[in-house]
mmCIF file of C-alpha atoms and ligand atoms in Angstrom:
data_model
loop_
_atom_site.group_PDB
_atom_site.id
_atom_site.type_symbol
_atom_site.label_atom_id
_atom_site.label_comp_id
_atom_site.label_asym_id
_atom_site.label_seq_id
_atom_site.Cartn_x
_atom_site.Cartn_y
_atom_site.Cartn_z
ATOM 1 C CA UNK A 1 81.385 -122.612 -35.857
ATOM 2 C CA UNK A 2 81.961 -125.053 -38.709
ATOM 3 C CA UNK A 3 80.936 -124.066 -42.244
ATOM 4 C CA UNK A 4 80.192 -127.253 -44.186
ATOM 5 C CA UNK A 5 79.765 -127.630 -47.939
ATOM 6 C CA UNK A 6 76.003 -127.570 -47.525
ATOM 7 C CA UNK A 7 73.348 -127.248 -44.842
ATOM 8 C CA UNK A 8 69.858 -128.665 -45.169
ATOM 9 C CA UNK A 9 66.992 -126.192 -45.408
ATOM 10 C CA UNK A 10 64.568 -126.487 -42.496
ATOM 11 C CA UNK A 11 61.070 -125.009 -42.593
ATOM 12 C CA UNK A 12 59.493 -123.321 -39.572
ATOM 13 C CA UNK A 13 59.119 -126.027 -36.914
ATOM 14 C CA UNK A 14 55.542 -124.889 -36.162
ATOM 15 C CA UNK A 15 54.570 -125.426 -39.807
ATOM 16 C CA UNK A 16 55.978 -128.951 -39.716
ATOM 17 C CA UNK A 17 54.211 -129.688 -36.421
ATOM 18 C CA UNK A 18 50.950 -128.507 -37.987
ATOM 19 C CA UNK A 19 51.321 -131.113 -40.744
ATOM 20 C CA UNK A 20 52.252 -133.746 -38.141
ATOM 21 C CA UNK A 21 48.949 -133.036 -36.343
ATOM 22 C CA UNK A 22 47.115 -134.069 -39.517
ATOM 23 C CA UNK A 23 49.134 -137.287 -39.706
ATOM 24 C CA UNK A 24 48.251 -138.030 -36.057
ATOM 25 C CA UNK A 25 44.562 -137.387 -36.716
ATOM 26 C CA UNK A 26 44.444 -139.583 -39.815
ATOM 27 C CA UNK A 27 46.757 -142.246 -38.355
ATOM 28 C CA UNK A 28 47.993 -142.748 -41.926
ATOM 29 C CA UNK A 29 51.778 -142.808 -41.889
ATOM 30 C CA UNK A 30 52.863 -144.225 -45.239
ATOM 31 C CA UNK A 31 51.627 -146.094 -48.378
ATOM 32 C CA UNK A 32 50.460 -143.299 -50.722
ATOM 33 C CA UNK A 33 48.805 -141.115 -48.084
ATOM 34 C CA UNK A 34 47.294 -137.681 -48.689
ATOM 35 C CA UNK A 35 50.562 -135.772 -48.135
ATOM 36 C CA UNK A 36 52.478 -138.007 -50.553
ATOM 37 C CA UNK A 37 49.743 -137.500 -53.142
ATOM 38 C CA UNK A 38 49.715 -133.754 -52.547
ATOM 39 C CA UNK A 39 53.491 -133.580 -52.924
ATOM 40 C CA UNK A 40 53.357 -135.515 -56.192
ATOM 41 C CA UNK A 41 50.697 -133.099 -57.468
ATOM 42 C CA UNK A 42 52.765 -130.059 -56.466
ATOM 43 C CA UNK A 43 55.913 -131.535 -58.025
ATOM 44 C CA UNK A 44 54.064 -132.097 -61.297
ATOM 45 C CA UNK A 45 52.929 -128.465 -61.262
ATOM 46 C CA UNK A 46 56.409 -127.162 -60.485
ATOM 47 C CA UNK A 47 58.151 -129.260 -63.132
ATOM 48 C CA UNK A 48 55.303 -128.998 -65.665
ATOM 49 C CA UNK A 49 54.865 -132.732 -66.326
ATOM 50 C CA UNK A 50 51.756 -134.940 -66.321
ATOM 51 C CA UNK A 51 53.212 -137.477 -63.906
ATOM 52 C CA UNK A 52 55.954 -138.285 -61.413
ATOM 53 C CA UNK A 53 56.496 -140.705 -58.556
ATOM 54 C CA UNK A 54 57.789 -139.809 -55.094
ATOM 55 C CA UNK A 55 60.200 -142.537 -54.031
ATOM 56 C CA UNK A 56 62.253 -143.554 -50.999
ATOM 57 C CA UNK A 57 65.531 -142.130 -52.358
ATOM 58 C CA UNK A 58 67.469 -141.283 -55.498
ATOM 59 C CA UNK A 59 69.289 -144.607 -55.592
ATOM 60 C CA UNK A 60 66.122 -146.696 -55.648
ATOM 61 C CA UNK A 61 64.866 -144.276 -58.341
ATOM 62 C CA UNK A 62 67.833 -145.247 -60.533
ATOM 63 C CA UNK A 63 67.284 -148.935 -59.823
ATOM 64 C CA UNK A 64 63.578 -148.753 -60.658
ATOM 65 C CA UNK A 65 64.368 -146.822 -63.865
ATOM 66 C CA UNK A 66 66.828 -149.498 -65.035
ATOM 67 C CA UNK A 67 64.381 -152.251 -64.072
ATOM 68 C CA UNK A 68 61.413 -150.593 -65.793
ATOM 69 C CA UNK A 69 63.327 -150.255 -69.069
ATOM 70 C CA UNK A 70 64.315 -153.955 -68.728
ATOM 71 C CA UNK A 71 67.932 -153.115 -69.461
ATOM 72 C CA UNK A 72 70.460 -155.901 -69.898
ATOM 73 C CA UNK A 73 74.111 -156.057 -70.909
ATOM 74 C CA UNK A 74 76.136 -152.853 -71.053
ATOM 75 C CA UNK A 75 75.103 -149.363 -69.980
ATOM 76 C CA UNK A 76 77.377 -146.525 -71.032
ATOM 77 C CA UNK A 77 77.825 -144.100 -68.163
ATOM 78 C CA UNK A 78 79.932 -141.303 -66.741
ATOM 79 C CA UNK A 79 82.861 -141.755 -64.358
ATOM 80 C CA UNK A 80 82.240 -138.223 -63.036
ATOM 81 C CA UNK A 81 79.213 -138.670 -60.768
ATOM 82 C CA UNK A 82 78.231 -139.911 -57.346
ATOM 83 C CA UNK A 83 78.860 -143.611 -56.700
ATOM 84 C CA UNK A 84 75.119 -144.437 -56.776
ATOM 85 C CA UNK A 85 75.041 -143.834 -60.550
ATOM 86 C CA UNK A 86 77.474 -146.712 -61.155
ATOM 87 C CA UNK A 87 76.510 -148.981 -58.264
ATOM 88 C CA UNK A 88 72.852 -148.988 -59.387
ATOM 89 C CA UNK A 89 73.889 -150.334 -62.782
ATOM 90 C CA UNK A 90 75.886 -153.151 -61.171
ATOM 91 C CA UNK A 91 73.120 -153.807 -58.596
ATOM 92 C CA UNK A 92 70.679 -154.342 -61.483
ATOM 93 C CA UNK A 93 72.993 -156.926 -63.044
ATOM 94 C CA UNK A 94 74.223 -154.720 -65.894
ATOM 95 C CA UNK A 95 77.788 -153.751 -66.802
ATOM 96 C CA UNK A 96 78.824 -150.085 -66.574
ATOM 97 C CA UNK A 97 81.022 -148.938 -69.460
ATOM 98 C CA UNK A 98 82.743 -145.642 -68.714
ATOM 99 C CA UNK A 99 82.886 -142.903 -71.342
ATOM 100 C CA UNK A 100 85.015 -139.869 -70.561
ATOM 101 C CA UNK A 101 83.664 -136.385 -69.843
ATOM 102 C CA UNK A 102 84.004 -133.041 -71.581
ATOM 103 C CA UNK A 103 86.735 -130.836 -70.125
ATOM 104 C CA UNK A 104 84.343 -127.853 -70.367
ATOM 105 C CA UNK A 105 81.040 -128.893 -68.741
ATOM 106 C CA UNK A 106 82.294 -132.046 -66.937
ATOM 107 C CA UNK A 107 79.331 -133.973 -68.386
ATOM 108 C CA UNK A 108 79.666 -137.161 -70.455
ATOM 109 C CA UNK A 109 81.138 -136.628 -73.943
ATOM 110 C CA UNK A 110 78.703 -137.754 -76.688
ATOM 111 C CA UNK A 111 81.612 -138.654 -78.996
ATOM 112 C CA UNK A 112 83.085 -140.959 -76.333
ATOM 113 C CA UNK A 113 79.628 -142.548 -75.850
ATOM 114 C CA UNK A 114 79.496 -143.379 -79.544
ATOM 115 C CA UNK A 115 82.961 -144.993 -79.414
ATOM 116 C CA UNK A 116 81.956 -147.138 -76.430
ATOM 117 C CA UNK A 117 78.894 -148.691 -78.091
ATOM 118 C CA UNK A 118 79.070 -152.458 -78.642
ATOM 119 C CA UNK A 119 76.490 -155.042 -79.647
ATOM 120 C CA UNK A 120 75.756 -155.486 -75.912
ATOM 121 C CA UNK A 121 74.924 -151.829 -75.277
ATOM 122 C CA UNK A 122 71.311 -151.161 -74.278
ATOM 123 C CA UNK A 123 71.325 -147.704 -72.685
ATOM 124 C CA UNK A 124 73.105 -144.506 -71.695
ATOM 125 C CA UNK A 125 73.020 -143.338 -68.069
ATOM 126 C CA UNK A 126 74.290 -139.761 -67.868
ATOM 127 C CA UNK A 127 74.508 -137.301 -64.965
ATOM 128 C CA UNK A 128 73.650 -133.597 -65.137
ATOM 129 C CA UNK A 129 76.753 -132.509 -63.216
ATOM 130 C CA UNK A 130 76.455 -129.867 -60.464
ATOM 131 C CA UNK A 131 73.083 -128.822 -61.922
ATOM 132 C CA UNK A 132 74.537 -128.258 -65.401
ATOM 133 C CA UNK A 133 72.895 -130.040 -68.346
ATOM 134 C CA UNK A 134 74.486 -132.825 -70.371
ATOM 135 C CA UNK A 135 74.710 -132.387 -74.158
ATOM 136 C CA UNK A 136 71.093 -133.549 -74.289
ATOM 137 C CA UNK A 137 70.470 -133.151 -78.033
ATOM 138 C CA UNK A 138 73.685 -134.900 -79.064
ATOM 139 C CA UNK A 139 73.102 -137.744 -76.593
ATOM 140 C CA UNK A 140 69.560 -138.236 -77.895
ATOM 141 C CA UNK A 141 70.914 -138.285 -81.440
ATOM 142 C CA UNK A 142 73.421 -141.049 -80.575
ATOM 143 C CA UNK A 143 70.694 -142.982 -78.743
ATOM 144 C CA UNK A 144 68.245 -142.693 -81.644
ATOM 145 C CA UNK A 145 70.795 -143.830 -84.218
ATOM 146 C CA UNK A 146 71.744 -146.895 -82.157
ATOM 147 C CA UNK A 147 68.358 -147.733 -80.591
ATOM 148 C CA UNK A 148 69.482 -147.052 -77.006
ATOM 149 C CA UNK A 149 67.465 -145.896 -73.996
ATOM 150 C CA UNK A 150 68.526 -142.772 -72.103
ATOM 151 C CA UNK A 151 68.343 -142.288 -68.336
ATOM 152 C CA UNK A 152 69.417 -139.009 -66.769
ATOM 153 C CA UNK A 153 70.595 -138.931 -63.175
ATOM 154 C CA UNK A 154 69.253 -135.469 -62.396
ATOM 155 C CA UNK A 155 69.959 -135.634 -58.655
ATOM 156 C CA UNK A 156 71.758 -132.278 -58.878
ATOM 157 C CA UNK A 157 69.436 -130.612 -61.320
ATOM 158 C CA UNK A 158 66.097 -129.922 -59.613
ATOM 159 C CA UNK A 159 65.196 -126.387 -60.723
ATOM 160 C CA UNK A 160 67.490 -126.455 -63.779
ATOM 161 C CA UNK A 161 65.912 -125.649 -67.133
ATOM 162 C CA UNK A 162 67.043 -126.698 -70.587
ATOM 163 C CA UNK A 163 65.719 -124.961 -73.698
ATOM 164 C CA UNK A 164 63.001 -123.215 -71.730
ATOM 165 C CA UNK A 165 61.567 -126.146 -69.782
ATOM 166 C CA UNK A 166 62.517 -128.260 -66.793
ATOM 167 C CA UNK A 167 65.457 -130.546 -67.457
ATOM 168 C CA UNK A 168 63.345 -133.368 -66.020
ATOM 169 C CA UNK A 169 61.452 -133.568 -69.352
ATOM 170 C CA UNK A 170 64.358 -135.178 -71.199
ATOM 171 C CA UNK A 171 65.454 -138.754 -71.799
ATOM 172 C CA UNK A 172 63.306 -141.869 -71.422
ATOM 173 C CA UNK A 173 63.492 -141.411 -67.650
ATOM 174 C CA UNK A 174 65.036 -138.752 -65.410
ATOM 175 C CA UNK A 175 65.675 -139.549 -61.767
ATOM 176 C CA UNK A 176 66.078 -137.104 -58.888
ATOM 177 C CA UNK A 177 67.257 -137.263 -55.310
ATOM 178 C CA UNK A 178 65.531 -135.309 -52.561
ATOM 179 C CA UNK A 179 68.181 -136.162 -49.985
ATOM 180 C CA UNK A 180 68.782 -133.645 -47.187
ATOM 181 C CA UNK A 181 71.956 -132.376 -48.894
ATOM 182 C CA UNK A 182 70.181 -131.423 -52.128
ATOM 183 C CA UNK A 183 68.790 -128.031 -53.103
ATOM 184 C CA UNK A 184 65.224 -129.329 -52.682
ATOM 185 C CA UNK A 185 64.860 -132.087 -50.107
ATOM 186 C CA UNK A 186 62.398 -134.340 -48.284
ATOM 187 C CA UNK A 187 65.007 -135.580 -45.722
ATOM 188 C CA UNK A 188 65.355 -138.837 -47.665
ATOM 189 C CA UNK A 189 63.597 -139.110 -50.991
ATOM 190 C CA UNK A 190 63.814 -139.360 -54.723
ATOM 191 C CA UNK A 191 61.703 -139.265 -57.845
ATOM 192 C CA UNK A 192 61.282 -140.455 -61.403
ATOM 193 C CA UNK A 193 59.993 -138.479 -64.378
ATOM 194 C CA UNK A 194 59.160 -139.811 -67.836
ATOM 195 C CA UNK A 195 57.314 -138.535 -70.899
ATOM 196 C CA UNK A 196 55.873 -142.050 -71.306
ATOM 197 C CA UNK A 197 52.818 -142.555 -69.044
ATOM 198 C CA UNK A 198 52.930 -146.346 -69.468
ATOM 199 C CA UNK A 199 56.492 -146.357 -68.145
ATOM 200 C CA UNK A 200 55.490 -144.321 -65.090
ATOM 201 C CA UNK A 201 52.632 -146.739 -64.450
ATOM 202 C CA UNK A 202 55.080 -149.630 -64.607
ATOM 203 C CA UNK A 203 57.435 -147.852 -62.194
ATOM 204 C CA UNK A 204 54.494 -147.250 -59.829
ATOM 205 C CA UNK A 205 53.918 -151.007 -59.823
ATOM 206 C CA UNK A 206 57.609 -151.684 -59.216
ATOM 207 C CA UNK A 207 57.836 -149.272 -56.272
ATOM 208 C CA UNK A 208 55.006 -151.079 -54.505
ATOM 209 C CA UNK A 209 56.237 -154.714 -54.491
ATOM 210 C CA UNK A 210 54.537 -155.344 -57.857
ATOM 211 C CA UNK A 211 51.075 -155.262 -56.226
ATOM 212 C CA UNK A 212 48.291 -155.232 -58.854
ATOM 213 C CA UNK A 213 45.731 -155.526 -56.056
ATOM 214 C CA UNK A 214 45.978 -156.551 -52.388
ATOM 215 C CA UNK A 215 45.972 -160.200 -53.467
ATOM 216 C CA UNK A 216 47.583 -160.255 -56.919
ATOM 217 C CA UNK A 217 51.036 -159.421 -58.217
ATOM 218 C CA UNK A 218 52.590 -158.375 -61.509
ATOM 219 C CA UNK A 219 56.358 -158.135 -61.982
ATOM 220 C CA UNK A 220 58.863 -158.589 -59.120
ATOM 221 C CA UNK A 221 58.905 -155.223 -57.401
ATOM 222 C CA UNK A 222 60.691 -153.530 -54.557
ATOM 223 C CA UNK A 223 59.674 -151.274 -51.671
ATOM 224 C CA UNK A 224 60.425 -147.834 -53.116
ATOM 225 C CA UNK A 225 57.623 -145.962 -51.346
ATOM 226 C CA UNK A 226 58.051 -142.872 -49.218
ATOM 227 C CA UNK A 227 56.194 -141.680 -46.114
ATOM 228 C CA UNK A 228 53.850 -138.911 -45.005
ATOM 229 C CA UNK A 229 56.594 -137.474 -42.767
ATOM 230 C CA UNK A 230 58.979 -137.054 -45.702
ATOM 231 C CA UNK A 231 56.227 -135.654 -47.906
ATOM 232 C CA UNK A 232 55.419 -133.075 -45.207
ATOM 233 C CA UNK A 233 59.016 -131.834 -45.273
ATOM 234 C CA UNK A 234 58.877 -131.730 -49.070
ATOM 235 C CA UNK A 235 55.637 -129.733 -49.164
ATOM 236 C CA UNK A 236 57.091 -127.060 -46.887
ATOM 237 C CA UNK A 237 60.416 -126.918 -48.752
ATOM 238 C CA UNK A 238 58.704 -126.742 -52.129
ATOM 239 C CA UNK A 239 56.793 -123.646 -50.975
ATOM 240 C CA UNK A 240 60.139 -121.873 -50.598
ATOM 241 C CA UNK A 241 61.905 -123.272 -53.652
ATOM 242 C CA UNK A 242 62.045 -119.910 -55.444
ATOM 243 C CA UNK A 243 63.865 -118.345 -52.492
ATOM 244 C CA UNK A 244 66.246 -121.325 -52.268
ATOM 245 C CA UNK A 245 67.095 -121.037 -55.972
ATOM 246 C CA UNK A 246 67.516 -117.268 -55.780
ATOM 247 C CA UNK A 247 69.962 -117.482 -52.857
ATOM 248 C CA UNK A 248 72.100 -120.122 -54.627
ATOM 249 C CA UNK A 249 72.301 -117.739 -57.584
ATOM 250 C CA UNK A 250 73.366 -114.827 -55.388
ATOM 251 C CA UNK A 251 76.040 -116.909 -53.685
ATOM 252 C CA UNK A 252 77.424 -118.109 -57.044
ATOM 253 C CA UNK A 253 77.492 -114.538 -58.359
ATOM 254 C CA UNK A 254 79.322 -113.378 -55.235
ATOM 255 C CA UNK A 255 81.985 -116.111 -55.491
ATOM 256 C CA UNK A 256 82.349 -115.288 -59.219
ATOM 257 C CA UNK A 257 82.936 -111.617 -58.418
ATOM 258 C CA UNK A 258 85.432 -112.460 -55.660
ATOM 259 C CA UNK A 259 87.385 -114.847 -57.909
ATOM 260 C CA UNK A 260 87.462 -112.552 -60.941
ATOM 261 C CA UNK A 261 90.953 -112.487 -62.446
ATOM 262 C CA UNK A 262 92.221 -115.225 -60.079
ATOM 263 C CA UNK A 263 92.757 -117.900 -62.728
ATOM 264 C CA UNK A 264 90.460 -120.378 -60.937
ATOM 265 C CA UNK A 265 88.527 -122.377 -63.517
ATOM 266 C CA UNK A 266 84.784 -123.014 -63.340
ATOM 267 C CA UNK A 267 82.812 -125.629 -65.297
ATOM 268 C CA UNK A 268 81.315 -124.156 -68.469
ATOM 269 C CA UNK A 269 77.508 -124.059 -68.568
ATOM 270 C CA UNK A 270 76.106 -126.112 -71.461
ATOM 271 C CA UNK A 271 74.445 -124.111 -74.226
ATOM 272 C CA UNK A 272 70.686 -123.875 -73.724
ATOM 273 C CA UNK A 273 70.961 -124.617 -69.996
ATOM 274 C CA UNK A 274 69.728 -122.381 -67.205
ATOM 275 C CA UNK A 275 71.556 -124.085 -64.315
ATOM 276 C CA UNK A 276 70.353 -124.048 -60.696
ATOM 277 C CA UNK A 277 73.737 -123.174 -59.080
ATOM 278 C CA UNK A 278 73.160 -126.017 -56.614
ATOM 279 C CA UNK A 279 76.925 -126.492 -56.244
ATOM 280 C CA UNK A 280 79.819 -124.077 -56.571
ATOM 281 C CA UNK A 281 82.656 -126.087 -58.092
ATOM 282 C CA UNK A 282 86.140 -124.716 -58.723
ATOM 283 C CA UNK A 283 88.928 -126.470 -60.605
ATOM 284 C CA UNK A 284 92.458 -125.853 -59.317
ATOM 285 C CA UNK A 285 95.597 -125.849 -61.471
ATOM 286 C CA UNK A 286 96.870 -128.927 -59.591
ATOM 287 C CA UNK A 287 95.892 -131.387 -56.860
ATOM 288 C CA UNK A 288 98.541 -129.916 -54.562
ATOM 289 C CA UNK A 289 96.903 -126.474 -54.902
ATOM 290 C CA UNK A 290 93.612 -128.112 -53.940
ATOM 291 C CA UNK A 291 95.152 -129.859 -50.919
ATOM 292 C CA UNK A 292 96.828 -126.639 -49.768
ATOM 293 C CA UNK A 293 93.480 -124.846 -50.011
ATOM 294 C CA UNK A 294 91.666 -127.608 -48.135
ATOM 295 C CA UNK A 295 94.216 -127.404 -45.328
ATOM 296 C CA UNK A 296 93.954 -123.627 -44.956
ATOM 297 C CA UNK A 297 90.125 -123.719 -45.068
ATOM 298 C CA UNK A 298 90.180 -126.482 -42.445
ATOM 299 C CA UNK A 299 92.180 -124.262 -40.103
ATOM 300 C CA UNK A 300 89.270 -121.809 -40.256
ATOM 301 C CA UNK A 301 86.651 -124.574 -39.782
ATOM 302 C CA UNK A 302 85.482 -124.436 -43.394
ATOM 303 C CA UNK A 303 84.799 -127.929 -44.723
ATOM 304 C CA UNK A 304 84.241 -128.068 -48.504
ATOM 305 C CA UNK A 305 83.925 -131.406 -50.263
ATOM 306 C CA UNK A 306 86.055 -133.198 -52.808
ATOM 307 C CA UNK A 307 83.135 -133.888 -55.071
ATOM 308 C CA UNK A 308 83.302 -135.941 -57.260
ATOM 309 C CA UNK A 309 86.353 -137.760 -56.040
ATOM 310 C CA UNK A 310 87.577 -140.324 -56.827
ATOM 311 C CA UNK A 311 86.632 -140.851 -60.468
ATOM 312 C CA UNK A 312 84.179 -143.786 -60.540
ATOM 313 C CA UNK A 313 86.497 -145.531 -63.008
ATOM 314 C CA UNK A 314 88.539 -146.411 -59.870
ATOM 315 C CA UNK A 315 85.761 -148.522 -58.299
ATOM 316 C CA UNK A 316 86.811 -152.114 -57.626
ATOM 317 C CA UNK A 317 83.721 -153.477 -59.412
ATOM 318 C CA UNK A 318 84.220 -151.532 -62.645
ATOM 319 C CA UNK A 319 86.345 -152.848 -65.518
ATOM 320 C CA UNK A 320 89.335 -150.958 -66.923
ATOM 321 C CA UNK A 321 88.583 -147.791 -68.885
ATOM 322 C CA UNK A 322 90.322 -144.921 -70.619
ATOM 323 C CA UNK A 323 88.938 -141.761 -68.986
ATOM 324 C CA UNK A 324 91.892 -139.399 -68.472
ATOM 325 C CA UNK A 325 89.797 -136.225 -68.206
ATOM 326 C CA UNK A 326 87.598 -137.597 -65.422
ATOM 327 C CA UNK A 327 90.646 -138.891 -63.545
ATOM 328 C CA UNK A 328 92.436 -135.569 -63.878
ATOM 329 C CA UNK A 329 89.471 -133.304 -63.026
ATOM 330 C CA UNK A 330 88.338 -135.382 -60.040
ATOM 331 C CA UNK A 331 91.731 -134.766 -58.399
ATOM 332 C CA UNK A 332 91.527 -130.999 -58.910
ATOM 333 C CA UNK A 333 87.866 -130.111 -58.309
ATOM 334 C CA UNK A 334 86.380 -128.838 -55.078
ATOM 335 C CA UNK A 335 82.821 -127.792 -54.160
ATOM 336 C CA UNK A 336 82.778 -124.693 -51.963
ATOM 337 C CA UNK A 337 80.034 -124.109 -49.385
ATOM 338 C CA UNK A 338 76.757 -122.828 -50.777
ATOM 339 C CA UNK A 339 73.366 -123.094 -49.085
ATOM 340 C CA UNK A 340 70.302 -121.027 -48.305
ATOM 341 C CA UNK A 341 71.468 -119.612 -44.965
ATOM 342 C CA UNK A 342 75.134 -118.887 -45.789
ATOM 343 C CA UNK A 343 75.911 -115.199 -45.248
ATOM 344 C CA UNK A 344 77.657 -112.832 -47.657
ATOM 345 C CA UNK A 345 80.458 -112.344 -45.139
ATOM 346 C CA UNK A 346 81.003 -116.117 -44.917
ATOM 347 C CA UNK A 347 81.211 -116.310 -48.717
ATOM 348 C CA UNK A 348 83.736 -113.448 -48.691
ATOM 349 C CA UNK A 349 85.802 -115.056 -45.928
ATOM 350 C CA UNK A 350 85.922 -118.385 -47.809
ATOM 351 C CA UNK A 351 86.837 -116.571 -51.037
ATOM 352 C CA UNK A 352 89.705 -114.742 -49.309
ATOM 353 C CA UNK A 353 91.077 -117.984 -47.889
ATOM 354 C CA UNK A 354 90.908 -119.733 -51.280
ATOM 355 C CA UNK A 355 92.714 -116.817 -52.896
ATOM 356 C CA UNK A 356 95.342 -116.721 -50.150
ATOM 357 C CA UNK A 357 96.042 -120.470 -50.467
HETATM 358 C C1 LIG B 1 72.671 -137.752 -54.164
HETATM 359 C C2 LIG B 1 72.931 -138.426 -55.452
HETATM 360 C C3 LIG B 1 72.450 -139.715 -55.732
HETATM 361 C C4 LIG B 1 71.794 -140.589 -54.686
HETATM 362 O O1 LIG B 1 70.627 -140.096 -54.167
HETATM 363 P P1 LIG B 1 70.110 -140.633 -52.742
HETATM 364 O O2 LIG B 1 68.779 -139.958 -52.596
HETATM 365 O O3 LIG B 1 71.097 -140.189 -51.716
HETATM 366 O O4 LIG B 1 69.988 -142.103 -52.822
HETATM 367 C C5 LIG B 1 72.644 -140.244 -56.997
HETATM 368 N N1 LIG B 1 73.321 -139.557 -57.939
HETATM 369 C C6 LIG B 1 73.824 -138.332 -57.710
HETATM 370 C C7 LIG B 1 74.526 -137.608 -58.814
HETATM 371 C C8 LIG B 1 73.670 -137.736 -56.452
HETATM 372 O O5 LIG B 1 74.208 -136.538 -56.216
#
């Protein structure tokens, strides 16, 4: 049997079928149906915010966020993230400017952000890496002093808290992904969160083609809606979120115990952050150590992921940048398998193999 880096959580099939029966009865498949509305309500309760939007995916969430803030020119961003963080900026006609990351937390370095600011800069797009918070207070301080907007790509951070509340409270907009590989998922899906109700209203307009009414239109929108089928999966997964979070914590603690004294380096959790342990990242002394480990794990059908690799500074559509830490770390970092149904003995077996390699 193959052990992959993650496995999607699946609710009881009977529970899903029960929700499908309702969809069949109502014959209402998409366009803000009752299950989508119920999921949005439950998400608001879980996160503790007055509003959120359930969207088609995390990439369209980023695009709608950039569009809603009417960003132009340069957006300072991190090279240590998933490709969608950078590609969304380019897709929206803006220029990504890479600022290097902190060696400790692997999140964007506020000092490097400040250095990268030019008269064309309009915003900062930062990623909460592996569920660990960015230097939120310092980033906000830079943004306030220079009049910049802040978007957080919080695709990894559902269930993470910062200073006692959900991390999704921070920045002008936070975006999430509810893709099947994430800790909380709706098969495909994403979301936006903002403390500004007017901004959420604008994003609601943008996700629905810009429809003001069936026959009138506001700004040029996109189809960012999600369906009743995806919302049904989300409702069932959200019911079990506490168990999902607890198991990730146990798995991380078990790897930590197994690796004690081994010299393997782990990202440092940002002060004030209660991270969700969505990913278990280890940093090897060298890329050849990583490759040796990958090979040995592969022989035992364990398939971790080189995540994030390569550094996004290498993308063909990004200009030259000076981000040595991101380039170095991306070659040496590996995410080990962690998911709800992984067993203790599998975690121990993987740990032994990593130590042996
Ligand atoms: C998964 C992910 C995305 C993209 O989300 P999708 O829902 O797959 O479009 C964006 N950024 C980060 C950091 C991610 O991990």
